[in-house]
């Protein structure tokens, strides 16, 4: 099972990025090529029955699987980055993190009105980043088709901040 294989590879790093946080490090998963492929395929399969016009992926670890997902779906990859990292005209959204605040940006012309966009990130924690991504997408007149996460920290109740009936987390803690 994918979740068991993922769980056996994820390592916990105490006090990162600040004291009291136990960081779930997914980088060991990247060594297992077959698991990465299975994870990508599982995310694509979960959303196969809905129309998806693009995959919005959150910097930076969302990029790792986001490009694979967008290629498998044959739709555009839409990078969402921290403030000041994208050239050209952007739309922005300020939001709260588990341990601070941030600003998320997307190219203003990356998504078109009426598009159905899948949002992908590595971890669903408090839901702040996913909610900000959703606001950016809806702010340009598009729709959120669903959310795909590698893992979810359920104790932080991030699902409560995102409005979607289609949320996939491959592994939940």
PDB file of C-alpha atoms in Angstrom:
ATOM      1  CA  UNK A   1       0.000   0.000   0.000  1.00  0.00           C
ATOM      2  CA  UNK A   2       1.268   3.456  -0.950  1.00  0.00           C
ATOM      3  CA  UNK A   3       0.624   5.102   2.426  1.00  0.00           C
ATOM      4  CA  UNK A   4       2.572   2.420   4.300  1.00  0.00           C
ATOM      5  CA  UNK A   5       5.547   2.712   1.948  1.00  0.00           C
ATOM      6  CA  UNK A   6       5.469   6.497   2.250  1.00  0.00           C
ATOM      7  CA  UNK A   7       5.250   6.319   6.032  1.00  0.00           C
ATOM      8  CA  UNK A   8       8.240   4.012   6.230  1.00  0.00           C
ATOM      9  CA  UNK A   9      10.387   6.547   4.348  1.00  0.00           C
ATOM     10  CA  UNK A  10       9.287   9.867   5.863  1.00  0.00           C
ATOM     11  CA  UNK A  11      11.582  11.006   8.638  1.00  0.00           C
ATOM     12  CA  UNK A  12      10.725  13.325  11.487  1.00  0.00           C
ATOM     13  CA  UNK A  13      13.002  16.289  12.165  1.00  0.00           C
ATOM     14  CA  UNK A  14      12.375  17.834  15.606  1.00  0.00           C
ATOM     15  CA  UNK A  15      12.497  21.598  16.111  1.00  0.00           C
ATOM     16  CA  UNK A  16      12.496  22.454  12.387  1.00  0.00           C
ATOM     17  CA  UNK A  17      11.942  25.110  11.133  1.00  0.00           C
ATOM     18  CA  UNK A  18      11.430  26.336  14.683  1.00  0.00           C
ATOM     19  CA  UNK A  19      11.423  24.903  18.199  1.00  0.00           C
ATOM     20  CA  UNK A  20       8.405  22.743  18.955  1.00  0.00           C
ATOM     21  CA  UNK A  21       7.672  21.765  15.344  1.00  0.00           C
ATOM     22  CA  UNK A  22       8.205  18.156  14.287  1.00  0.00           C
ATOM     23  CA  UNK A  23       8.868  18.450  10.560  1.00  0.00           C
ATOM     24  CA  UNK A  24       7.826  15.578   8.273  1.00  0.00           C
ATOM     25  CA  UNK A  25      10.666  15.268   5.771  1.00  0.00           C
ATOM     26  CA  UNK A  26       9.436  13.730   2.519  1.00  0.00           C
ATOM     27  CA  UNK A  27      12.770  13.916   0.683  1.00  0.00           C
ATOM     28  CA  UNK A  28      13.645  10.231   1.347  1.00  0.00           C
ATOM     29  CA  UNK A  29      10.603   9.289  -0.782  1.00  0.00           C
ATOM     30  CA  UNK A  30      12.320  10.853  -3.802  1.00  0.00           C
ATOM     31  CA  UNK A  31      14.921   8.044  -3.758  1.00  0.00           C
ATOM     32  CA  UNK A  32      12.199   5.464  -4.501  1.00  0.00           C
ATOM     33  CA  UNK A  33      11.434   5.955  -8.195  1.00  0.00           C
ATOM     34  CA  UNK A  34       8.678   3.336  -8.348  1.00  0.00           C
ATOM     35  CA  UNK A  35       6.925   4.783  -5.295  1.00  0.00           C
ATOM     36  CA  UNK A  36       7.049   8.292  -6.784  1.00  0.00           C
ATOM     37  CA  UNK A  37       5.438   6.970  -9.953  1.00  0.00           C
ATOM     38  CA  UNK A  38       2.751   5.115  -7.984  1.00  0.00           C
ATOM     39  CA  UNK A  39       2.011   8.230  -5.915  1.00  0.00           C
ATOM     40  CA  UNK A  40       1.616  10.371  -9.034  1.00  0.00           C
ATOM     41  CA  UNK A  41      -0.593   7.762 -10.685  1.00  0.00           C
ATOM     42  CA  UNK A  42      -2.771   7.488  -7.559  1.00  0.00           C
ATOM     43  CA  UNK A  43      -3.360  11.248  -7.520  1.00  0.00           C
ATOM     44  CA  UNK A  44      -4.252  11.298 -11.219  1.00  0.00           C
ATOM     45  CA  UNK A  45      -6.576   8.291 -10.820  1.00  0.00           C
ATOM     46  CA  UNK A  46      -8.433   9.930  -7.923  1.00  0.00           C
ATOM     47  CA  UNK A  47      -9.361  12.912 -10.108  1.00  0.00           C
ATOM     48  CA  UNK A  48      -9.919  11.023 -13.389  1.00  0.00           C
ATOM     49  CA  UNK A  49     -13.681  11.567 -13.469  1.00  0.00           C
ATOM     50  CA  UNK A  50     -13.564  15.381 -13.340  1.00  0.00           C
ATOM     51  CA  UNK A  51     -12.467  17.927 -15.908  1.00  0.00           C
ATOM     52  CA  UNK A  52      -9.131  19.505 -15.025  1.00  0.00           C
ATOM     53  CA  UNK A  53      -7.716  22.357 -17.096  1.00  0.00           C
ATOM     54  CA  UNK A  54      -4.505  22.894 -15.114  1.00  0.00           C
ATOM     55  CA  UNK A  55      -2.573  21.914 -11.996  1.00  0.00           C
ATOM     56  CA  UNK A  56      -1.633  24.766  -9.657  1.00  0.00           C
ATOM     57  CA  UNK A  57       1.380  23.747  -7.598  1.00  0.00           C
ATOM     58  CA  UNK A  58       2.737  25.423  -4.508  1.00  0.00           C
ATOM     59  CA  UNK A  59       6.379  26.346  -4.072  1.00  0.00           C
ATOM     60  CA  UNK A  60       8.529  24.534  -3.658  1.00  0.00           C
ATOM     61  CA  UNK A  61       7.847  20.937  -2.739  1.00  0.00           C
ATOM     62  CA  UNK A  62       4.520  21.018  -4.554  1.00  0.00           C
ATOM     63  CA  UNK A  63       6.540  21.368  -7.732  1.00  0.00           C
ATOM     64  CA  UNK A  64       8.155  17.944  -7.256  1.00  0.00           C
ATOM     65  CA  UNK A  65       5.015  15.943  -7.985  1.00  0.00           C
ATOM     66  CA  UNK A  66       2.963  18.735  -9.536  1.00  0.00           C
ATOM     67  CA  UNK A  67       4.845  18.640 -12.818  1.00  0.00           C
ATOM     68  CA  UNK A  68       4.408  14.862 -12.999  1.00  0.00           C
ATOM     69  CA  UNK A  69       0.675  15.159 -12.311  1.00  0.00           C
ATOM     70  CA  UNK A  70       0.177  17.905 -14.902  1.00  0.00           C
ATOM     71  CA  UNK A  71       2.067  15.874 -17.522  1.00  0.00           C
ATOM     72  CA  UNK A  72       0.030  12.753 -16.800  1.00  0.00           C
ATOM     73  CA  UNK A  73      -3.184  14.789 -17.118  1.00  0.00           C
ATOM     74  CA  UNK A  74      -1.806  16.566 -20.207  1.00  0.00           C
ATOM     75  CA  UNK A  75      -2.681  19.988 -18.770  1.00  0.00           C
ATOM     76  CA  UNK A  76      -0.622  23.088 -17.920  1.00  0.00           C
ATOM     77  CA  UNK A  77       1.557  23.294 -14.815  1.00  0.00           C
ATOM     78  CA  UNK A  78       0.788  26.523 -12.922  1.00  0.00           C
ATOM     79  CA  UNK A  79       3.472  27.574 -10.430  1.00  0.00           C
ATOM     80  CA  UNK A  80       2.405  29.460  -7.324  1.00  0.00           C
ATOM     81  CA  UNK A  81       5.354  31.080  -5.613  1.00  0.00           C
ATOM     82  CA  UNK A  82       6.398  33.259  -2.720  1.00  0.00           C
ATOM     83  CA  UNK A  83       6.269  37.011  -3.201  1.00  0.00           C
ATOM     84  CA  UNK A  84       8.768  38.453  -5.644  1.00  0.00           C
ATOM     85  CA  UNK A  85       9.760  35.178  -7.339  1.00  0.00           C
ATOM     86  CA  UNK A  86       7.660  35.446 -10.519  1.00  0.00           C
ATOM     87  CA  UNK A  87       8.381  37.972 -13.289  1.00  0.00           C
ATOM     88  CA  UNK A  88       5.608  39.880 -14.998  1.00  0.00           C
ATOM     89  CA  UNK A  89       2.114  40.699 -13.792  1.00  0.00           C
ATOM     90  CA  UNK A  90       0.980  38.632 -10.804  1.00  0.00           C
ATOM     91  CA  UNK A  91      -2.023  38.278  -8.544  1.00  0.00           C
ATOM     92  CA  UNK A  92      -1.295  37.914  -4.815  1.00  0.00           C
ATOM     93  CA  UNK A  93      -2.823  36.599  -1.616  1.00  0.00           C
ATOM     94  CA  UNK A  94      -1.510  37.070   1.941  1.00  0.00           C
ATOM     95  CA  UNK A  95      -2.115  34.186   4.351  1.00  0.00           C
ATOM     96  CA  UNK A  96      -1.178  32.655   7.704  1.00  0.00           C
ATOM     97  CA  UNK A  97       1.118  29.667   8.067  1.00  0.00           C
ATOM     98  CA  UNK A  98       1.484  27.152  10.873  1.00  0.00           C
ATOM     99  CA  UNK A  99       4.426  29.240  12.113  1.00  0.00           C
ATOM    100  CA  UNK A 100       4.125  32.727  10.543  1.00  0.00           C
ATOM    101  CA  UNK A 101       2.671  34.620   7.587  1.00  0.00           C
ATOM    102  CA  UNK A 102       3.412  34.663   3.860  1.00  0.00           C
ATOM    103  CA  UNK A 103       2.302  35.958   0.469  1.00  0.00           C
ATOM    104  CA  UNK A 104       1.486  33.692  -2.465  1.00  0.00           C
ATOM    105  CA  UNK A 105       1.665  34.848  -6.091  1.00  0.00           C
ATOM    106  CA  UNK A 106       0.607  33.497  -9.465  1.00  0.00           C
ATOM    107  CA  UNK A 107       0.967  34.915 -12.972  1.00  0.00           C
ATOM    108  CA  UNK A 108      -2.203  36.844 -13.764  1.00  0.00           C
ATOM    109  CA  UNK A 109      -2.542  35.109 -17.146  1.00  0.00           C
ATOM    110  CA  UNK A 110      -1.834  31.539 -15.928  1.00  0.00           C
ATOM    111  CA  UNK A 111      -5.488  30.641 -15.473  1.00  0.00           C
ATOM    112  CA  UNK A 112      -8.540  31.648 -17.458  1.00  0.00           C
ATOM    113  CA  UNK A 113     -12.044  32.386 -16.295  1.00  0.00           C
ATOM    114  CA  UNK A 114     -14.052  29.171 -16.039  1.00  0.00           C
ATOM    115  CA  UNK A 115     -11.014  26.856 -15.851  1.00  0.00           C
ATOM    116  CA  UNK A 116     -11.151  23.915 -13.446  1.00  0.00           C
ATOM    117  CA  UNK A 117      -7.886  23.830 -11.522  1.00  0.00           C
ATOM    118  CA  UNK A 118      -6.461  21.067  -9.362  1.00  0.00           C
ATOM    119  CA  UNK A 119      -4.344  22.394  -6.481  1.00  0.00           C
ATOM    120  CA  UNK A 120      -1.358  20.297  -5.430  1.00  0.00           C
ATOM    121  CA  UNK A 121       1.001  20.706  -2.498  1.00  0.00           C
ATOM    122  CA  UNK A 122       3.152  18.320  -0.521  1.00  0.00           C
ATOM    123  CA  UNK A 123       1.519  18.777   2.902  1.00  0.00           C
ATOM    124  CA  UNK A 124      -1.861  19.912   4.203  1.00  0.00           C
ATOM    125  CA  UNK A 125      -1.177  21.361   7.653  1.00  0.00           C
ATOM    126  CA  UNK A 126      -3.233  24.372   8.812  1.00  0.00           C
ATOM    127  CA  UNK A 127      -4.746  24.895   5.360  1.00  0.00           C
ATOM    128  CA  UNK A 128      -3.462  28.452   5.030  1.00  0.00           C
ATOM    129  CA  UNK A 129      -1.433  27.903   1.874  1.00  0.00           C
ATOM    130  CA  UNK A 130      -4.118  25.769   0.205  1.00  0.00           C
ATOM    131  CA  UNK A 131      -6.754  28.359   1.085  1.00  0.00           C
ATOM    132  CA  UNK A 132      -4.610  31.155  -0.388  1.00  0.00           C
ATOM    133  CA  UNK A 133      -4.149  29.130  -3.596  1.00  0.00           C
ATOM    134  CA  UNK A 134      -7.898  28.646  -3.780  1.00  0.00           C
ATOM    135  CA  UNK A 135      -8.472  32.388  -3.335  1.00  0.00           C
ATOM    136  CA  UNK A 136      -6.026  33.186  -6.160  1.00  0.00           C
ATOM    137  CA  UNK A 137      -7.775  30.747  -8.506  1.00  0.00           C
ATOM    138  CA  UNK A 138     -11.269  31.940  -7.664  1.00  0.00           C
ATOM    139  CA  UNK A 139     -10.097  35.559  -7.799  1.00  0.00           C
ATOM    140  CA  UNK A 140      -9.432  35.232 -11.537  1.00  0.00           C
ATOM    141  CA  UNK A 141     -12.804  33.579 -12.141  1.00  0.00           C
ATOM    142  CA  UNK A 142     -11.680  29.951 -12.246  1.00  0.00           C
ATOM    143  CA  UNK A 143     -12.904  27.028 -10.125  1.00  0.00           C
ATOM    144  CA  UNK A 144     -11.056  24.710  -7.768  1.00  0.00           C
ATOM    145  CA  UNK A 145     -11.551  21.156  -9.042  1.00  0.00           C
ATOM    146  CA  UNK A 146      -9.976  19.639  -5.932  1.00  0.00           C
ATOM    147  CA  UNK A 147      -6.869  19.331  -3.779  1.00  0.00           C
ATOM    148  CA  UNK A 148      -4.141  16.683  -3.914  1.00  0.00           C
ATOM    149  CA  UNK A 149      -1.637  16.350  -1.063  1.00  0.00           C
ATOM    150  CA  UNK A 150       1.088  13.835  -0.363  1.00  0.00           C
ATOM    151  CA  UNK A 151       0.391  13.945   3.352  1.00  0.00           C
ATOM    152  CA  UNK A 152      -1.924  15.587   5.826  1.00  0.00           C
ATOM    153  CA  UNK A 153      -1.359  16.566   9.451  1.00  0.00           C
ATOM    154  CA  UNK A 154      -4.948  16.038  10.601  1.00  0.00           C
ATOM    155  CA  UNK A 155      -4.458  17.454  14.117  1.00  0.00           C
ATOM    156  CA  UNK A 156      -3.941  20.910  12.555  1.00  0.00           C
ATOM    157  CA  UNK A 157      -7.415  20.711  10.940  1.00  0.00           C
ATOM    158  CA  UNK A 158      -6.407  22.170   7.580  1.00  0.00           C
ATOM    159  CA  UNK A 159      -9.441  20.624   5.856  1.00  0.00           C
ATOM    160  CA  UNK A 160     -11.636  23.099   7.688  1.00  0.00           C
ATOM    161  CA  UNK A 161      -9.993  26.001   5.813  1.00  0.00           C
ATOM    162  CA  UNK A 162     -10.458  24.630   2.325  1.00  0.00           C
ATOM    163  CA  UNK A 163     -13.795  24.303   0.613  1.00  0.00           C
ATOM    164  CA  UNK A 164     -13.881  21.234  -1.557  1.00  0.00           C
ATOM    165  CA  UNK A 165     -15.552  17.862  -1.654  1.00  0.00           C
ATOM    166  CA  UNK A 166     -12.507  16.522  -3.520  1.00  0.00           C
ATOM    167  CA  UNK A 167      -9.511  16.339  -1.193  1.00  0.00           C
ATOM    168  CA  UNK A 168      -6.935  13.593  -1.532  1.00  0.00           C
ATOM    169  CA  UNK A 169      -4.158  12.985   0.983  1.00  0.00           C
ATOM    170  CA  UNK A 170      -2.074   9.901   0.249  1.00  0.00           C
ATOM    171  CA  UNK A 171      -0.969   9.637   3.898  1.00  0.00           C
ATOM    172  CA  UNK A 172      -2.571  11.110   7.001  1.00  0.00           C
ATOM    173  CA  UNK A 173      -0.901  11.632  10.373  1.00  0.00           C
TER     174      UNK A 173
END
